[in-house]
Amino acid sequence: MWKMYVVMKRVVIGACIFLICLASFLSAEKTAQISLRYSRQDTLVRLVVEGDDTVIAGSTTIASPAMLRIDFPALFELKKPQDFIFETSRKDRTLNIALTDVMDIRVYKLSNPSRIVAEIKVRPAAVAQQPSGQGTVPPPKPLGPTAAAPAKQQPAVPAAKQPGAPQPAPAPSQTGAPPAAAPPPAAPAYRTVVIDPGHGGYDFGMLTQDFKEKDFSLSMAKDLAAALVKKGIKVVLTRRADQSQPLAERISFANSKSPDLFLSIHATPDDLPSVTTALMDDQGLDAVIRLYKLAVRQNRHIDRSRTVARSIAEALAADTKAKAVLRELPSPILTSLDAPAVLIEYPVTAKKTVDQKARDKFISSVMKGLMP
Amino acid sequence: MRPRGIWIILIVIFFLAGAAGSYFFLKYYTPAVPQPPAIGTGEQSPETLELITVRLMLPKDKKLVMTEKRLGGRIKSIALAEAVVEEFFKEAGNAYAIPQNVKLLGVYRDANQVLYINLSDELRRNFQGDALDEYLLLKGMYETLVSTIPDFQDLKVLVEGKEIETLGGHFFLKHPLKSLVMTEPKSTSVAPHE
C-alpha cells in the first residue's frame, strides 16, 4: 500500500510538472510581423501598416491630427524604414504614431493584402523641399527642378516605359506653370485645363493582374498634362499621386480653379474609346428629388462640352481608323462642373495593348481634338 | 500525514486543471454572433397571394435587357424585394455587367417608403466596368425593383451596412437613386470618315 502511494505520488508530481510546462508553452503568445511604410506627395503623406489578415482585421485604430494609435490583437514586431518621418512608440499591443503639422487624417482598413492605410494631409510648411519618396527605400536623392519623381512612381503598365519609347515631358506642377524653356504659342485655346485622373487610393477602378485603372489614368493624365503644358496651357491635376479623393472634393477643387476645360481620364473594358459629356435632363423630377441633385452648373457650358467631345471623338476615330463613342451620362463629375467638361475613356481590352506607343497615339489624338 | 499529502496534491491538480481549462476555453471559445433582426420594418406589409412574374432589368452590352423570372410563394413585399435582388445578382457573369459574388445582407424600408438594400462589399470590389456600366447597374437595380414593387418611393444602396460615396468612381451612391437613374443615357458612334 505504501509502495503504491509513493508511486502514485511520483506520477502525480510528474503530471503536475508536465502540465505546468505545457501551459506555459501554450500560453506563450506569438508575435505578429507588422511593417510600416510611407509615401509622400506634396502635402499628402500616406502611411501603410501591413500585417497578417487576423492581426489587421482584429486591430482598432484611433486617429486624430496629433496621434494615430493602432491596437493590435497580439504582440507584434515592427519593421519601419529608417527615414520614417513620424515618431513611433509601442507598448504591448499598441502602436502610437505621433503626428505633427497634420491638417487632416483618414484611415482605411483594406484587404488583399491586409493593411491599414492612413492618408494624412500635412501643412505645406511642414513638407520639406524634398521630392516624394517611398518609405521602404533609402531616402530619395535630390532631383532637379523638374517633377520627375512622381512619374517614376507609376507602375500602371509595366511594359509602358520601353527604353526606346519617347519619354513624356515633365509633369506640370500643381500651380501649372509651364517650364521656362517652353515657348508659349501665340494664342492658346485654353488658358487653364483641369485634368482629373479617375479613381485612386483604395478605389482601384478596373483591376486585373497587371492593370490598375487608378495608376493607368494617372499616368495618362500626366502625359496629357505634359502635352498641354508644351502648348503653353496651364494644367492642374486633381491628384498627382495614388491617393483616394472623393468625387465631391474633385468637383470643388476643379471648380475652384475656374478652368476653361475639365478632362476626366478613365478606362473602359470596351474595344472603342468613348467620350462622355453631361446628360442634363431634369424633366420628370419632382421638387423633392431635385434636392438630391448636387448642382447643374454644367448647364451653361453643355454646348461647349459637346463640341469639344465631338472634336475629340472625331480625332480619335480618324487616327485609330475605328469608331469612337460619344455618350451623355448624368455623372456628377460632369454635371457639377462649372466649365466645359468631358470624360474620356481609354479602351483597355485584353486585345488592346496599353503600351507607350498606343498611349502616345491616343494623347496625340486627344490633343488634335482639343486644338484642331 | 499521508492523507494530508494526497489532499494537497489533489488540490494542486484541480487548480492546474481549472487553470488549463479556463485558458483553453478563453482561447478557443467564440461567442455566438447575435443575428440581426428579421428583415422588415415590423409593420404589416401588403401580401402577394399568387406567383409573381419578376422583370429583371439587367445591364448587358451597354443597355438594359429585360429578363422575366417567376417567383412563387405567399410573400410580403419586403421579402419579395429580397428575392428580386437575389435573383438580380444571380445573373452575374453570363456577359452581364453585374459584379460577381454579391451577397444580399438585408432589405429595409423606412418611414418615407425608401427601400434600402444592404449588399456585401463584393458589389464595389468586383465591379469591373466603365461609367456607363456603373450607371446601367444602378439603373437596372432601381428599375427591377420599381417594376416589381410599386409601393416604395426611392431606392438606396448600402454596402456592408454603410453609405459609400460611389460604387465605381463615376456616380454618387450616397443619395437615393431615383434622381440619378430617371434619365436615359445617350450614345452615338463617330465613324472614322466623319
PDB file of C-alpha atoms in Angstrom, chain B residues 85-161:
ATOM      1  CA  VAL B  85     -32.367  41.428 -55.518  1.00  0.00           C
ATOM      2  CA  GLU B  86     -31.034  37.921 -55.043  1.00  0.00           C
ATOM      3  CA  GLU B  87     -32.303  36.922 -58.481  1.00  0.00           C
ATOM      4  CA  PHE B  88     -30.717  40.044 -59.955  1.00  0.00           C
ATOM      5  CA  PHE B  89     -27.260  39.201 -58.654  1.00  0.00           C
ATOM      6  CA  LYS B  90     -27.610  35.528 -59.582  1.00  0.00           C
ATOM      7  CA  GLU B  91     -27.279  36.762 -63.155  1.00  0.00           C
ATOM      8  CA  ALA B  92     -23.699  37.945 -62.564  1.00  0.00           C
ATOM      9  CA  GLY B  93     -21.384  36.750 -65.294  1.00  0.00           C
ATOM     10  CA  ASN B  94     -23.068  35.478 -68.470  1.00  0.00           C
ATOM     11  CA  ALA B  95     -21.961  38.697 -70.200  1.00  0.00           C
ATOM     12  CA  TYR B  96     -23.975  40.776 -67.763  1.00  0.00           C
ATOM     13  CA  ALA B  97     -22.070  43.696 -66.286  1.00  0.00           C
ATOM     14  CA  ILE B  98     -23.012  42.698 -62.765  1.00  0.00           C
ATOM     15  CA  PRO B  99     -20.384  42.189 -60.058  1.00  0.00           C
ATOM     16  CA  GLN B 100     -19.929  38.595 -59.002  1.00  0.00           C
ATOM     17  CA  ASN B 101     -20.427  37.029 -55.572  1.00  0.00           C
ATOM     18  CA  VAL B 102     -22.505  39.896 -54.246  1.00  0.00           C
ATOM     19  CA  LYS B 103     -24.476  38.827 -51.192  1.00  0.00           C
ATOM     20  CA  LEU B 104     -27.651  40.427 -50.013  1.00  0.00           C
ATOM     21  CA  LEU B 105     -27.266  41.363 -46.361  1.00  0.00           C
ATOM     22  CA  GLY B 106     -30.654  42.899 -45.795  1.00  0.00           C
ATOM     23  CA  VAL B 107     -33.594  44.799 -47.171  1.00  0.00           C
ATOM     24  CA  TYR B 108     -35.254  47.525 -45.129  1.00  0.00           C
ATOM     25  CA  ARG B 109     -37.805  50.219 -45.655  1.00  0.00           C
ATOM     26  CA  ASP B 110     -38.021  53.470 -43.782  1.00  0.00           C
ATOM     27  CA  ALA B 111     -40.983  55.620 -42.872  1.00  0.00           C
ATOM     28  CA  ASN B 112     -40.639  57.621 -46.083  1.00  0.00           C
ATOM     29  CA  GLN B 113     -41.028  54.445 -48.114  1.00  0.00           C
ATOM     30  CA  VAL B 114     -37.403  54.497 -49.206  1.00  0.00           C
ATOM     31  CA  LEU B 115     -36.212  50.945 -49.759  1.00  0.00           C
ATOM     32  CA  TYR B 116     -32.687  50.207 -48.522  1.00  0.00           C
ATOM     33  CA  ILE B 117     -30.817  47.265 -49.936  1.00  0.00           C
ATOM     34  CA  ASN B 118     -27.739  46.309 -47.987  1.00  0.00           C
ATOM     35  CA  LEU B 119     -25.207  44.425 -50.111  1.00  0.00           C
ATOM     36  CA  SER B 120     -21.828  42.893 -49.423  1.00  0.00           C
ATOM     37  CA  ASP B 121     -18.585  44.655 -50.306  1.00  0.00           C
ATOM     38  CA  GLU B 122     -18.234  42.483 -53.413  1.00  0.00           C
ATOM     39  CA  LEU B 123     -20.591  44.938 -55.097  1.00  0.00           C
ATOM     40  CA  ARG B 124     -17.831  47.547 -55.003  1.00  0.00           C
ATOM     41  CA  ARG B 125     -14.766  45.309 -55.173  1.00  0.00           C
ATOM     42  CA  ASN B 126     -15.919  43.122 -58.047  1.00  0.00           C
ATOM     43  CA  PHE B 127     -17.322  45.892 -60.187  1.00  0.00           C
ATOM     44  CA  GLN B 128     -15.236  45.993 -63.361  1.00  0.00           C
ATOM     45  CA  GLY B 129     -16.878  48.437 -65.664  1.00  0.00           C
ATOM     46  CA  ASP B 130     -16.794  51.936 -67.010  1.00  0.00           C
ATOM     47  CA  ALA B 131     -19.098  54.859 -66.330  1.00  0.00           C
ATOM     48  CA  LEU B 132     -21.937  53.536 -68.473  1.00  0.00           C
ATOM     49  CA  ASP B 133     -21.718  50.076 -66.906  1.00  0.00           C
ATOM     50  CA  GLU B 134     -21.965  51.630 -63.462  1.00  0.00           C
ATOM     51  CA  TYR B 135     -24.929  53.742 -64.474  1.00  0.00           C
ATOM     52  CA  LEU B 136     -26.745  50.798 -66.031  1.00  0.00           C
ATOM     53  CA  LEU B 137     -26.112  48.635 -62.974  1.00  0.00           C
ATOM     54  CA  LEU B 138     -27.673  51.235 -60.675  1.00  0.00           C
ATOM     55  CA  LYS B 139     -30.497  51.930 -63.099  1.00  0.00           C
ATOM     56  CA  GLY B 140     -31.088  48.214 -63.573  1.00  0.00           C
ATOM     57  CA  MET B 141     -31.381  47.615 -59.837  1.00  0.00           C
ATOM     58  CA  TYR B 142     -33.763  50.523 -59.469  1.00  0.00           C
ATOM     59  CA  GLU B 143     -35.984  49.641 -62.406  1.00  0.00           C
ATOM     60  CA  THR B 144     -36.101  45.975 -61.461  1.00  0.00           C
ATOM     61  CA  LEU B 145     -37.394  46.821 -58.007  1.00  0.00           C
ATOM     62  CA  VAL B 146     -39.751  49.543 -59.210  1.00  0.00           C
ATOM     63  CA  SER B 147     -41.317  47.263 -61.779  1.00  0.00           C
ATOM     64  CA  THR B 148     -41.837  44.565 -59.158  1.00  0.00           C
ATOM     65  CA  ILE B 149     -42.819  46.503 -56.065  1.00  0.00           C
ATOM     66  CA  PRO B 150     -44.537  49.785 -56.795  1.00  0.00           C
ATOM     67  CA  ASP B 151     -45.192  50.782 -53.183  1.00  0.00           C
ATOM     68  CA  PHE B 152     -41.885  52.453 -52.379  1.00  0.00           C
ATOM     69  CA  GLN B 153     -40.690  55.903 -53.324  1.00  0.00           C
ATOM     70  CA  ASP B 154     -36.975  55.533 -53.780  1.00  0.00           C
ATOM     71  CA  LEU B 155     -34.092  53.115 -53.502  1.00  0.00           C
ATOM     72  CA  LYS B 156     -30.890  53.465 -51.580  1.00  0.00           C
ATOM     73  CA  VAL B 157     -27.950  51.086 -51.770  1.00  0.00           C
ATOM     74  CA  LEU B 158     -25.815  50.356 -48.723  1.00  0.00           C
ATOM     75  CA  VAL B 159     -22.582  48.398 -48.754  1.00  0.00           C
ATOM     76  CA  GLU B 160     -21.843  46.378 -45.619  1.00  0.00           C
ATOM     77  CA  GLY B 161     -24.471  48.434 -43.844  1.00  0.00           C
TER      78      GLY B 161
END
